[in-house]
Short mmCIF file of C-alpha atoms and ligand atoms in Angstrom, two decimals:
data_model
loop_
_atom_site.label_atom_id
_atom_site.label_comp_id
_atom_site.label_asym_id
_atom_site.label_seq_id
_atom_site.Cartn_x
_atom_site.Cartn_y
_atom_site.Cartn_z
CA MET L 9 -24.83 -80.84 -129.92
CA PHE L 10 -21.66 -79.31 -128.22
CA THR L 11 -20.40 -77.58 -131.29
CA ASN L 12 -23.52 -75.42 -131.20
CA THR L 13 -23.25 -74.54 -127.53
CA PRO L 14 -22.35 -70.98 -126.73
CA ARG L 15 -18.61 -70.23 -125.55
CA LEU L 16 -19.52 -69.78 -121.92
CA PRO L 17 -20.79 -73.40 -121.01
CA VAL L 18 -17.94 -74.87 -122.90
CA MET L 19 -15.50 -73.19 -120.51
CA SER L 20 -17.32 -74.49 -117.54
CA GLY L 21 -17.27 -77.95 -119.27
CA LYS L 22 -13.64 -77.47 -119.72
CA ARG L 23 -13.18 -76.81 -116.01
CA ALA L 24 -15.13 -80.42 -115.32
CA LEU L 25 -12.86 -82.19 -117.72
CA THR L 26 -9.67 -80.50 -116.31
CA SER L 27 -10.73 -81.86 -112.87
CA SER L 28 -11.24 -85.48 -114.24
CA SER L 29 -7.59 -85.23 -115.87
CA ASP L 30 -6.15 -84.54 -112.62
CA GLY L 31 -7.93 -87.71 -111.22
CA GLU L 32 -10.35 -85.90 -109.02
CA LEU L 33 -13.97 -86.21 -109.77
CA PRO L 34 -16.62 -84.00 -108.66
CA GLN L 35 -18.63 -85.22 -105.62
CA PRO L 36 -21.76 -86.49 -106.98
CA ALA L 37 -19.81 -88.43 -109.52
CA GLN L 38 -17.67 -90.14 -106.63
CA LYS L 39 -20.80 -90.95 -104.90
CA LYS L 40 -22.23 -92.81 -107.77
CA MET L 41 -18.92 -94.87 -108.44
CA ARG L 42 -19.20 -96.09 -104.72
CA LYS L 43 -22.83 -97.03 -105.26
CA GLN L 44 -21.87 -99.16 -108.27
CA GLU L 45 -18.85 -100.72 -106.55
CA GLN L 46 -21.32 -101.96 -103.88
CA GLU L 47 -23.56 -103.72 -106.38
CA PRO L 48 -23.46 -107.53 -106.04
CA PRO L 49 -20.45 -109.10 -107.71
CA GLN L 50 -22.40 -111.87 -109.63
CA LYS L 51 -24.17 -109.37 -111.66
CA LEU L 52 -21.09 -107.89 -112.92
CA LYS L 53 -19.40 -111.33 -113.47
CA LEU L 54 -22.21 -112.28 -115.40
CA ALA L 55 -22.25 -109.32 -117.65
CA THR L 56 -18.60 -109.74 -118.25
CA SER L 57 -19.04 -113.20 -119.16
CA VAL L 58 -21.76 -112.44 -121.76
CA VAL L 59 -20.05 -109.42 -123.23
CA PRO L 60 -16.91 -108.69 -121.54
CA PRO L 61 -16.30 -104.95 -121.70
CA ARG L 62 -13.00 -103.92 -123.23
CA HIS L 63 -12.52 -101.02 -120.88
CA PRO L 64 -14.73 -101.26 -117.90
CA VAL L 65 -12.98 -98.47 -115.97
CA VAL L 66 -13.35 -96.20 -118.86
CA LEU L 67 -17.08 -97.06 -119.01
CA LYS L 68 -17.62 -96.41 -115.25
CA ALA L 69 -15.69 -93.29 -115.56
CA THR L 70 -17.48 -92.11 -118.52
CA VAL L 71 -20.92 -92.85 -117.24
CA LYS L 72 -19.99 -90.67 -114.13
CA GLN L 73 -18.55 -87.90 -116.15
CA ILE L 74 -21.54 -87.41 -118.45
CA ARG L 75 -23.82 -87.00 -115.53
CA PRO L 76 -23.21 -83.12 -115.21
CA THR L 77 -24.38 -82.74 -118.73
CA GLY L 78 -28.27 -82.70 -119.10
CA ALA L 79 -28.19 -84.59 -122.37
CA ALA L 80 -26.38 -87.63 -121.20
CA THR L 81 -28.62 -88.08 -118.07
CA VAL L 82 -31.67 -88.06 -120.26
CA ALA L 83 -30.09 -90.60 -122.69
CA GLY L 84 -29.23 -92.98 -119.99
CA ALA L 85 -32.14 -92.79 -117.74
CA PRO L 86 -34.63 -94.85 -119.91
CA SER L 87 -32.30 -97.84 -120.30
CA ARG L 88 -31.59 -98.01 -116.65
CA ALA L 89 -35.14 -98.12 -115.98
CA THR L 90 -35.74 -100.78 -118.48
CA ILE L 91 -33.08 -103.04 -117.13
CA SER L 92 -34.33 -102.73 -113.61
CA THR L 93 -37.84 -103.19 -114.63
CA GLY L 94 -36.97 -106.39 -116.81
CA ALA L 95 -35.06 -108.16 -113.94
CA SER L 96 -37.49 -107.54 -111.47
CA ARG L 97 -40.22 -108.98 -113.69
CA ARG L 98 -38.64 -112.14 -114.85
CA PRO L 99 -38.75 -115.33 -112.33
CA GLY L 100 -35.55 -116.66 -111.25
CA TRP L 101 -35.37 -119.76 -113.62
CA ASP L 102 -35.96 -117.56 -116.60
CA LEU L 103 -32.38 -117.45 -117.34
CA LYS L 104 -32.74 -116.90 -121.12
CA GLY L 105 -34.90 -113.86 -120.33
CA LYS L 106 -32.47 -112.65 -118.07
CA ILE L 107 -29.54 -113.00 -120.51
CA SER L 108 -31.68 -111.49 -123.11
CA ASP L 109 -32.31 -108.52 -120.64
CA LEU L 110 -28.52 -108.40 -120.10
CA GLU L 111 -27.71 -108.46 -123.58
CA THR L 112 -30.41 -105.73 -124.13
CA LYS L 113 -28.83 -104.00 -121.40
CA VAL L 114 -25.23 -104.63 -122.91
CA GLN L 115 -26.38 -103.40 -126.12
CA ASN L 116 -27.77 -100.23 -124.52
CA TYR L 117 -24.77 -99.92 -122.76
CA GLN L 118 -22.69 -100.21 -125.75
CA THR L 119 -24.95 -97.75 -127.47
CA ARG L 120 -24.45 -95.57 -124.70
CA ILE L 121 -20.91 -96.15 -124.52
CA LYS L 122 -20.84 -95.33 -128.37
CA SER L 123 -22.71 -92.14 -127.91
CA VAL L 124 -20.39 -91.32 -124.79
CA ASN L 125 -17.44 -91.84 -126.89
CA GLN L 126 -18.93 -89.64 -129.53
CA GLU L 127 -19.57 -87.12 -126.76
CA ASN L 128 -16.02 -87.69 -125.43
CA GLU L 129 -14.67 -87.12 -129.02
CA CYS L 130 -16.66 -83.90 -129.15
CA LEU L 131 -15.56 -82.95 -125.79
CA LYS L 132 -11.92 -83.67 -126.71
CA ALA L 133 -12.41 -81.59 -129.85
CA SER L 134 -14.10 -79.17 -127.68
CA VAL L 135 -11.24 -79.19 -125.25
CA SER L 136 -8.63 -79.01 -127.89
CA LYS L 137 -10.44 -75.99 -129.33
CA ALA L 138 -10.74 -74.52 -125.82
CA GLN L 139 -7.16 -75.16 -125.30
CA LYS L 140 -6.43 -73.34 -128.63
CA ARG L 141 -8.73 -70.75 -127.48
CA THR L 142 -7.06 -70.64 -124.21
CA ALA L 143 -3.66 -70.38 -125.81
CA GLU L 144 -5.19 -67.62 -128.10
CA ILE L 145 -6.62 -65.93 -125.07
CA GLU L 146 -3.32 -66.32 -123.37
CA GLU L 147 -1.63 -64.98 -126.23
CA GLU L 148 -4.23 -62.18 -126.47
CA ASN L 149 -3.84 -61.75 -122.69
CA ASN L 150 -0.10 -61.37 -123.13
CA ARG L 151 -0.61 -59.11 -125.84
CA LEU L 152 -2.95 -57.15 -123.77
CA LYS L 153 -0.62 -57.14 -120.88
CA LYS L 154 1.83 -55.89 -123.26
CA ARG L 155 -0.46 -53.35 -124.35
CA LEU L 156 -1.48 -52.52 -120.85
CA GLY L 157 2.20 -51.83 -120.15
CA GLN L 158 2.32 -49.73 -123.25
CA CYS L 159 -0.80 -47.95 -122.08
CA GLU L 160 0.63 -47.39 -118.56
CA GLU L 161 3.69 -45.82 -120.13
CA GLU L 162 1.33 -43.91 -122.21
CA LEU L 163 -0.61 -43.12 -119.21
CA VAL L 164 2.43 -41.71 -117.43
CA THR L 165 3.30 -39.69 -120.53
CA LEU L 166 -0.32 -38.51 -120.63
CA VAL L 167 -0.23 -37.61 -116.95
CA THR L 168 3.04 -35.59 -117.91
CA ILE L 169 1.18 -34.02 -120.91
CA LYS L 170 -1.68 -33.47 -118.57
CA GLY L 171 0.55 -31.52 -116.29
CA ASP L 172 2.12 -29.68 -119.07
CA LEU L 173 -1.46 -28.99 -120.35
CA GLU L 174 -2.57 -27.73 -117.22
CA LYS L 175 0.64 -25.47 -117.19
CA THR L 176 -0.09 -24.48 -120.74
CA THR L 177 -3.64 -23.90 -119.88
CA GLU L 178 -2.72 -21.56 -116.95
CA GLU L 179 -0.21 -19.74 -119.50
CA ARG L 180 -2.78 -19.70 -122.07
CA ASP L 181 -5.07 -17.97 -119.49
CA GLY L 182 -2.40 -15.62 -118.46
CA LEU L 183 -1.69 -14.98 -122.27
CA LYS L 184 -5.39 -14.49 -122.75
CA LYS L 185 -5.35 -11.93 -120.04
CA ASP L 186 -2.22 -10.41 -121.61
CA PHE L 187 -3.94 -10.51 -125.04
CA LYS L 188 -6.93 -8.67 -123.58
CA LYS L 189 -4.74 -6.26 -121.97
CA LEU L 190 -2.64 -5.70 -125.26
CA THR L 191 -5.79 -5.50 -127.29
CA GLU L 192 -7.01 -2.61 -125.04
CA GLU L 193 -3.63 -1.07 -125.45
CA HIS L 194 -3.63 -1.79 -128.76
CA LYS L 195 -6.85 0.14 -129.47
CA VAL L 196 -5.41 3.05 -127.36
CA LEU L 197 -2.37 2.90 -129.58
CA GLU L 198 -4.32 2.59 -132.78
CA GLY L 199 -6.27 5.80 -131.69
CA LEU L 200 -3.00 7.40 -130.92
CA ARG L 201 -1.47 6.36 -134.26
CA ASP L 202 -4.50 7.92 -135.95
CA HIS L 203 -3.82 11.11 -134.08
CA LEU L 204 -0.30 10.85 -135.03
CA GLU L 205 -0.98 10.16 -138.48
CA SER L 206 -2.97 13.11 -138.86
CA GLU L 207 -0.28 15.11 -137.25
CA LEU L 208 2.26 13.35 -139.46
CA ARG L 209 0.31 14.51 -142.34
CA ASN L 210 0.16 18.20 -141.01
CA VAL L 211 3.85 18.06 -140.50
CA GLN L 212 4.51 16.65 -143.85
CA THR L 213 2.58 19.36 -145.50
CA GLN L 214 4.48 21.84 -143.30
CA LEU L 215 7.59 19.94 -144.16
CA SER L 216 7.05 20.22 -147.94
CA ILE L 217 6.28 23.95 -147.49
CA GLN L 218 9.52 24.46 -145.37
CA THR L 219 11.46 22.13 -147.84
CA SER L 220 10.47 24.64 -150.56
CA GLY L 221 11.46 27.44 -148.35
CA LEU L 222 14.52 25.61 -147.35
CA SER L 223 15.52 25.19 -151.12
CA ARG L 224 14.90 29.02 -151.45
CA CYS L 225 16.93 29.62 -148.37
CA GLN L 226 19.74 27.22 -149.57
CA ASP L 227 19.92 29.21 -152.67
CA SER L 228 19.99 32.56 -151.20
CA LEU L 229 22.59 30.86 -148.57
CA LYS L 230 24.56 29.94 -151.62
CA GLU L 231 24.42 33.36 -152.96
CA SER L 232 25.24 34.74 -149.47
CA GLN L 233 28.12 32.29 -149.13
CA GLU L 234 29.51 33.41 -152.35
CA MET L 235 28.95 37.12 -151.16
CA VAL L 236 30.53 36.36 -147.72
CA GLN L 237 33.59 34.95 -149.74
CA ASN L 238 33.89 37.94 -151.74
CA LEU L 239 33.70 40.22 -148.55
CA GLU L 240 36.14 37.85 -146.88
CA GLU L 241 38.34 38.50 -149.64
CA THR L 242 37.68 42.21 -149.62
CA VAL L 243 38.22 42.29 -145.93
CA ALA L 244 41.48 40.22 -146.09
CA HIS L 245 42.62 43.20 -148.79
CA GLN L 246 41.42 45.63 -146.51
CA ARG L 247 43.29 44.32 -143.54
CA GLU L 248 46.24 44.27 -145.66
CA ASP L 249 45.76 47.84 -146.53
CA LEU L 250 44.69 48.67 -142.97
CA HIS L 251 48.11 47.16 -141.99
CA LEU L 252 50.00 49.00 -144.47
CA GLY L 253 47.88 52.28 -143.63
CA GLU L 254 48.74 51.69 -139.89
CA MET L 255 52.59 51.33 -140.71
CA GLU L 256 52.20 54.41 -142.81
CA ARG L 257 50.43 56.19 -140.01
CA ARG L 258 53.19 55.19 -137.66
CA LYS L 259 55.85 56.55 -139.69
CA LEU L 260 54.05 59.72 -140.38
CA HIS L 261 53.24 60.04 -136.54
CA ASN L 262 56.66 59.48 -135.90
CA THR L 263 57.80 62.17 -138.62
CA ILE L 264 55.38 64.65 -136.97
CA GLN L 265 56.82 63.99 -133.49
CA GLU L 266 60.39 64.31 -134.77
CA LEU L 267 59.40 67.64 -136.80
CA LYS L 268 57.77 68.91 -133.34
CA GLY L 269 61.19 68.04 -132.03
CA ASN L 270 62.51 64.91 -130.34
CA ILE L 271 63.05 66.78 -127.06
CA ARG L 272 60.18 68.94 -126.01
CA VAL L 273 59.88 71.06 -123.26
CA PHE L 274 56.48 72.14 -121.77
CA CYS L 275 56.03 74.56 -119.10
CA ARG L 276 53.08 74.56 -116.68
CA VAL L 277 52.13 77.29 -114.44
CA ARG L 278 50.22 76.30 -111.41
CA PRO L 279 47.71 78.61 -109.68
CA LEU L 280 48.51 80.30 -106.51
CA LEU L 281 47.78 78.19 -103.51
CA SER L 282 46.50 81.08 -101.77
CA GLY L 283 43.44 81.04 -103.96
CA ASN L 284 44.32 84.34 -105.50
CA SER L 285 44.20 83.76 -109.12
CA ASP L 286 46.09 86.67 -110.38
CA ILE L 287 49.82 86.00 -110.77
CA LEU L 288 51.12 89.31 -111.32
CA HIS L 289 54.87 88.34 -112.29
CA ILE L 290 54.09 85.88 -114.98
CA GLN L 291 52.55 86.92 -117.97
CA LEU L 292 50.89 84.57 -120.68
CA PRO L 293 50.36 86.01 -123.98
CA ALA L 294 46.70 85.45 -125.20
CA ASN L 295 47.56 84.58 -128.59
CA ASP L 296 50.56 82.55 -128.13
CA ASN L 297 50.60 79.18 -126.09
CA LYS L 298 54.23 78.72 -126.45
CA ALA L 299 55.52 82.02 -125.02
CA LEU L 300 55.74 83.27 -121.30
CA THR L 301 57.12 86.47 -120.02
CA LEU L 302 58.32 87.07 -116.38
CA ALA L 303 58.12 90.77 -115.27
CA LYS L 304 60.40 91.90 -112.51
CA MET L 305 60.69 95.37 -110.96
CA GLU L 306 64.33 96.16 -110.92
CA GLU L 307 65.60 98.80 -108.35
CA SER L 308 68.01 101.43 -109.46
CA HIS L 309 71.56 100.77 -108.58
CA THR L 310 72.38 104.50 -107.68
CA GLY L 311 69.24 105.33 -106.34
CA ARG L 312 68.80 108.32 -108.31
CA THR L 313 66.79 106.87 -111.01
CA VAL L 314 63.31 105.20 -110.71
CA ASP L 315 62.88 101.55 -110.46
CA THR L 316 62.50 100.07 -113.90
CA GLN L 317 60.12 97.20 -114.99
CA LYS L 318 62.25 94.27 -116.75
CA SER L 319 60.55 91.70 -118.75
CA TYR L 320 62.26 88.13 -119.51
CA ASN L 321 60.65 86.27 -122.43
CA PHE L 322 60.66 82.48 -122.43
CA SER L 323 59.51 80.38 -125.27
CA PHE L 324 58.56 76.57 -124.84
CA ASP L 325 57.16 73.92 -127.09
CA ARG L 326 54.04 74.75 -125.21
CA VAL L 327 52.92 76.68 -122.00
CA PHE L 328 50.16 75.54 -119.86
CA GLY L 329 48.69 78.44 -117.78
CA PRO L 330 47.23 78.18 -114.39
CA ARG L 331 43.74 77.46 -115.67
CA SER L 332 44.70 74.61 -117.98
CA SER L 333 43.28 71.33 -117.27
CA GLN L 334 44.91 67.85 -116.88
CA SER L 335 43.36 66.63 -120.02
CA GLU L 336 44.85 69.70 -121.88
CA VAL L 337 48.14 68.75 -120.75
CA PHE L 338 47.68 65.04 -121.48
CA GLU L 339 46.67 65.82 -125.24
CA GLU L 340 50.33 66.83 -125.90
CA ILE L 341 51.48 63.66 -123.92
CA SER L 342 49.21 61.27 -125.53
CA GLN L 343 50.99 61.55 -128.83
CA LEU L 344 54.22 60.40 -127.17
CA VAL L 345 52.18 57.39 -125.72
CA GLN L 346 51.05 56.76 -129.19
CA SER L 347 54.72 56.85 -130.43
CA ALA L 348 55.69 54.34 -127.53
CA LEU L 349 52.73 51.96 -128.72
CA ASP L 350 53.93 52.42 -132.37
CA GLY L 351 57.20 50.93 -131.01
CA TYR L 352 59.48 54.06 -130.52
CA ASN L 353 61.30 55.02 -127.13
CA VAL L 354 59.78 57.83 -125.25
CA CYS L 355 60.75 59.31 -121.99
CA CYS L 356 58.65 61.87 -120.07
CA PHE L 357 59.68 63.36 -116.99
CA ALA L 358 58.63 66.47 -114.79
CA TYR L 359 61.18 68.94 -113.44
CA GLY L 360 60.71 71.84 -111.00
CA PRO L 361 61.20 72.91 -107.42
CA THR L 362 59.09 71.42 -104.60
CA GLY L 363 55.58 72.54 -104.79
CA SER L 364 55.54 73.40 -108.29
CA GLY L 365 53.08 70.86 -109.28
CA LYS L 366 55.02 67.87 -110.65
CA THR L 367 53.16 65.29 -108.56
CA PHE L 368 50.06 66.97 -109.58
CA THR L 369 50.79 66.85 -113.19
CA MET L 370 52.06 63.44 -113.30
CA GLU L 371 49.66 61.52 -110.95
CA GLY L 372 46.80 63.99 -110.14
CA GLY L 373 43.90 63.66 -108.04
CA GLU L 374 41.27 60.85 -107.29
CA GLU L 375 38.49 62.46 -109.46
CA GLY L 376 38.31 61.53 -113.18
CA ASP L 377 38.93 65.01 -114.36
CA LYS L 378 41.92 65.40 -111.91
CA TRP L 379 43.55 62.41 -113.17
CA GLY L 380 47.34 63.10 -114.16
CA VAL L 381 49.46 61.96 -117.21
CA ILE L 382 50.41 58.57 -115.78
CA PRO L 383 46.83 57.09 -115.16
CA ARG L 384 45.81 58.60 -118.45
CA ALA L 385 48.72 57.14 -120.08
CA VAL L 386 48.13 53.77 -118.61
CA ARG L 387 44.52 53.97 -119.67
CA GLN L 388 45.53 54.88 -123.32
CA ILE L 389 47.93 52.13 -123.60
CA PHE L 390 45.53 49.38 -122.92
CA LYS L 391 42.84 50.90 -124.76
CA THR L 392 44.86 51.44 -127.98
CA ALA L 393 46.37 47.78 -127.33
CA LYS L 394 42.85 46.40 -127.36
CA GLY L 395 41.77 48.18 -130.57
CA LEU L 396 44.97 47.22 -132.41
CA GLY L 397 44.69 43.68 -130.98
CA GLU L 398 41.35 43.40 -133.14
CA GLN L 399 43.57 44.36 -136.09
CA GLY L 400 45.85 41.60 -135.37
CA TRP L 401 48.58 43.30 -133.32
CA GLN L 402 49.87 41.58 -130.11
CA TYR L 403 51.15 43.49 -127.22
CA SER L 404 52.84 42.47 -124.13
CA PHE L 405 53.64 45.05 -121.31
CA THR L 406 56.30 44.97 -118.67
CA ALA L 407 56.37 47.57 -115.83
CA SER L 408 59.42 48.69 -113.84
CA PHE L 409 59.69 51.57 -111.45
CA VAL L 410 62.95 53.36 -110.67
CA GLU L 411 64.05 56.13 -108.38
CA ILE L 412 67.12 58.25 -108.86
CA TYR L 413 67.87 59.70 -105.39
CA ASN L 414 71.29 61.29 -104.75
CA GLU L 415 72.57 59.56 -107.97
CA THR L 416 71.73 56.12 -106.63
CA LEU L 417 69.13 54.01 -108.27
CA ARG L 418 66.41 52.62 -106.26
CA ASP L 419 64.23 49.66 -107.41
CA LEU L 420 60.55 50.85 -106.44
CA LEU L 421 58.71 47.33 -107.28
CA TYR L 422 61.28 45.61 -104.82
CA ARG L 423 59.46 43.30 -102.53
CA GLY L 424 62.33 41.60 -100.93
CA ASN L 425 64.19 42.28 -97.34
CA PRO L 426 64.57 46.16 -97.24
CA LYS L 427 68.11 45.50 -95.60
CA LYS L 428 69.24 43.46 -98.65
CA ARG L 429 68.34 45.61 -101.62
CA PRO L 430 70.58 44.85 -104.51
CA GLU L 431 72.60 47.53 -106.03
CA HIS L 432 71.62 48.84 -109.50
CA GLU L 433 73.55 49.96 -112.64
CA ILE L 434 72.47 51.62 -115.85
CA ARG L 435 73.74 49.70 -118.94
CA LYS L 436 73.38 49.71 -122.60
CA ASN L 437 73.05 46.37 -124.35
CA PRO L 438 74.32 45.48 -127.95
CA ASN L 439 70.88 46.64 -129.35
CA ASN L 440 71.34 50.07 -127.79
CA GLU L 441 68.58 49.25 -125.32
CA ILE L 442 68.94 50.89 -121.79
CA THR L 443 68.56 48.42 -119.06
CA VAL L 444 69.12 48.59 -115.25
CA THR L 445 70.74 45.68 -113.54
CA ASN L 446 68.95 43.63 -110.86
CA LEU L 447 65.75 45.58 -111.53
CA THR L 448 62.23 44.23 -110.99
CA TYR L 449 60.35 43.78 -114.25
CA GLN L 450 56.69 42.93 -113.74
CA LYS L 451 54.45 41.70 -116.59
CA VAL L 452 51.11 43.70 -116.66
CA THR L 453 47.95 43.03 -118.54
CA ASN L 454 45.37 45.64 -117.34
CA GLU L 455 45.34 49.12 -115.71
CA ASP L 456 44.52 47.81 -112.21
CA GLU L 457 47.77 45.92 -112.14
CA VAL L 458 49.74 49.00 -112.96
CA HIS L 459 47.87 51.10 -110.40
CA ASN L 460 48.82 48.52 -107.75
CA LEU L 461 52.37 48.70 -108.81
CA ILE L 462 52.34 52.50 -108.61
CA MET L 463 50.85 52.28 -105.05
CA LEU L 464 53.95 49.91 -104.20
CA ALA L 465 56.30 52.27 -105.69
CA ASN L 466 54.99 55.04 -103.52
CA GLN L 467 55.52 53.01 -100.47
CA ASN L 468 59.04 52.43 -101.62
CA ARG L 469 59.90 56.05 -102.42
CA SER L 470 62.77 57.66 -100.50
CA THR L 471 60.99 60.83 -100.20
CA ALA L 472 58.21 59.02 -98.18
CA GLN L 473 61.00 58.70 -95.51
CA THR L 474 62.98 61.89 -96.04
CA GLY L 475 60.58 64.26 -97.59
CA ILE L 476 63.35 65.38 -100.01
CA PRO L 477 62.27 65.88 -103.64
CA THR L 478 63.49 63.38 -106.25
CA LEU L 479 63.37 63.16 -109.80
CA ARG L 480 61.38 60.15 -110.92
CA VAL L 481 61.69 58.23 -114.28
CA PRO L 482 58.93 56.12 -115.15
CA ILE L 483 59.58 53.61 -117.79
CA LEU L 484 56.57 52.30 -119.36
P1 ADP F 774 55.66 69.07 -106.21
O1 ADP F 774 55.35 67.64 -106.48
O2 ADP F 774 56.21 69.61 -107.33
O3 ADP F 774 56.49 69.13 -105.07
P2 ADP F 774 52.76 69.31 -105.86
O4 ADP F 774 52.30 68.52 -107.22
O5 ADP F 774 52.85 68.48 -104.92
O6 ADP F 774 54.20 69.68 -106.00
O7 ADP F 774 51.85 70.45 -105.77
C1 ADP F 774 51.90 71.26 -104.67
C2 ADP F 774 50.45 71.89 -104.42
O8 ADP F 774 50.03 72.53 -105.45
C3 ADP F 774 49.63 70.70 -104.06
O9 ADP F 774 48.85 70.89 -103.16
C4 ADP F 774 48.76 70.62 -105.44
O10 ADP F 774 47.64 70.15 -105.34
C5 ADP F 774 48.80 72.00 -105.94
N1 ADP F 774 48.87 72.12 -107.32
C6 ADP F 774 49.75 71.80 -108.26
N2 ADP F 774 49.57 72.26 -109.57
C7 ADP F 774 48.30 72.57 -109.50
C8 ADP F 774 47.53 72.88 -110.65
N3 ADP F 774 47.64 72.98 -111.79
N4 ADP F 774 46.20 73.19 -110.05
C9 ADP F 774 45.73 73.26 -108.91
N5 ADP F 774 46.59 72.75 -107.91
C10 ADP F 774 47.72 72.41 -108.13
MG1 MG F 775 55.75 65.71 -105.83
#
């Protein structure tokens, strides 16, 4: 009967049994026990004497214990009713009957005890099963607790993971947005790429055209390079030839100058300052630019004869008349400037009385056609030096300016204290070069520098102070 009972009622039965093992009985059971204790002692005694119960306490306890179960109550009820009914019916003297009743009752009890014992055994088995089950459940419980602990740990992990997941979700959302953006950009870029690809194809086509053009150009470049190389060689040869030609020209030029005469004297006749262009006493032959005749009327010493016209003929390397221009004069001088540039020493000076036109000839006026020998020579020097520089010649120019006044040398480029002017002497060095001691030598590189020095020299001239004519020797 108990083995087939579902698990939950067994559990409640266990609880009832656990109470009994502690010595406490449920309230109804305790009341019944007290009721039995109140029964008359004779009856018990009699029963004991007929069939003495082996474990009367156990019997009582068992009877009380089985009360809660419905089955036990049903089993016990008829026997009790039978006992009470039999006792009440028998007369007092029917002892035998009473004994028989009691025996029946005892038998019933014994049967009852047997069944209760059986039930007890069942219950014990059930209890042990329940205990086993309890142990199992406890074990299960422990296992579950352990599992719960693990689950809690897992839960913590999962919470962390959840946080991470939320973060990741946010990141994913952000990435999704970025992805969307990038997808749009990608589309734009794809369009751009397509456009660029088409451009690239065009460029490649152009490139292939240009490559073929380039290869043609490279061929022609190669040819040109060869040509250039040949030309360079030719130029080098020609330069050499030019150099040799230049040297030859210098030699020949110098030979011509020497043939013309190392010392040449030119005569220039200035016009009359009154404006009258006829100079009656000077005659210049029309077909000879080297001759000059001075005509003079000589009076008779005796007074008896008529005054006679006397002519004095002069010949020069060149005679320049009153109408000769500054450029005509310089044509002759420029050949000497060329000789100086060719490396020969040249000296040019003007000689004549005051007012004869020396300054006019050497310096001239401000206007270009009035320029005299010096500015024209300076211009020629730098111009020719530049032209020859392109042919590989290098020139360096040094200027000095000396005045000889009353046989005293004066440095016209002196810039120091006028009271402390040094003294100068003309000396010849071992190379036969003429030098002047303590003279200012100034490096010049262009026309303007030379003109500035000329201005300085004019300020330093003695004649600027005395008005006395001087002979100037410009050394260039
Ligand atoms: P010098 O220097 O010999 O004392 P200048 O050169 O000062 O003489 O000349 C005196 C004047 O004559 C100046 O006014 C100058 O301009 C003038 N003169 C000189 N030669 C000529 C010339 N060839 N043509 C025109 N005028 C001249
Ligand atoms: Mg003068």
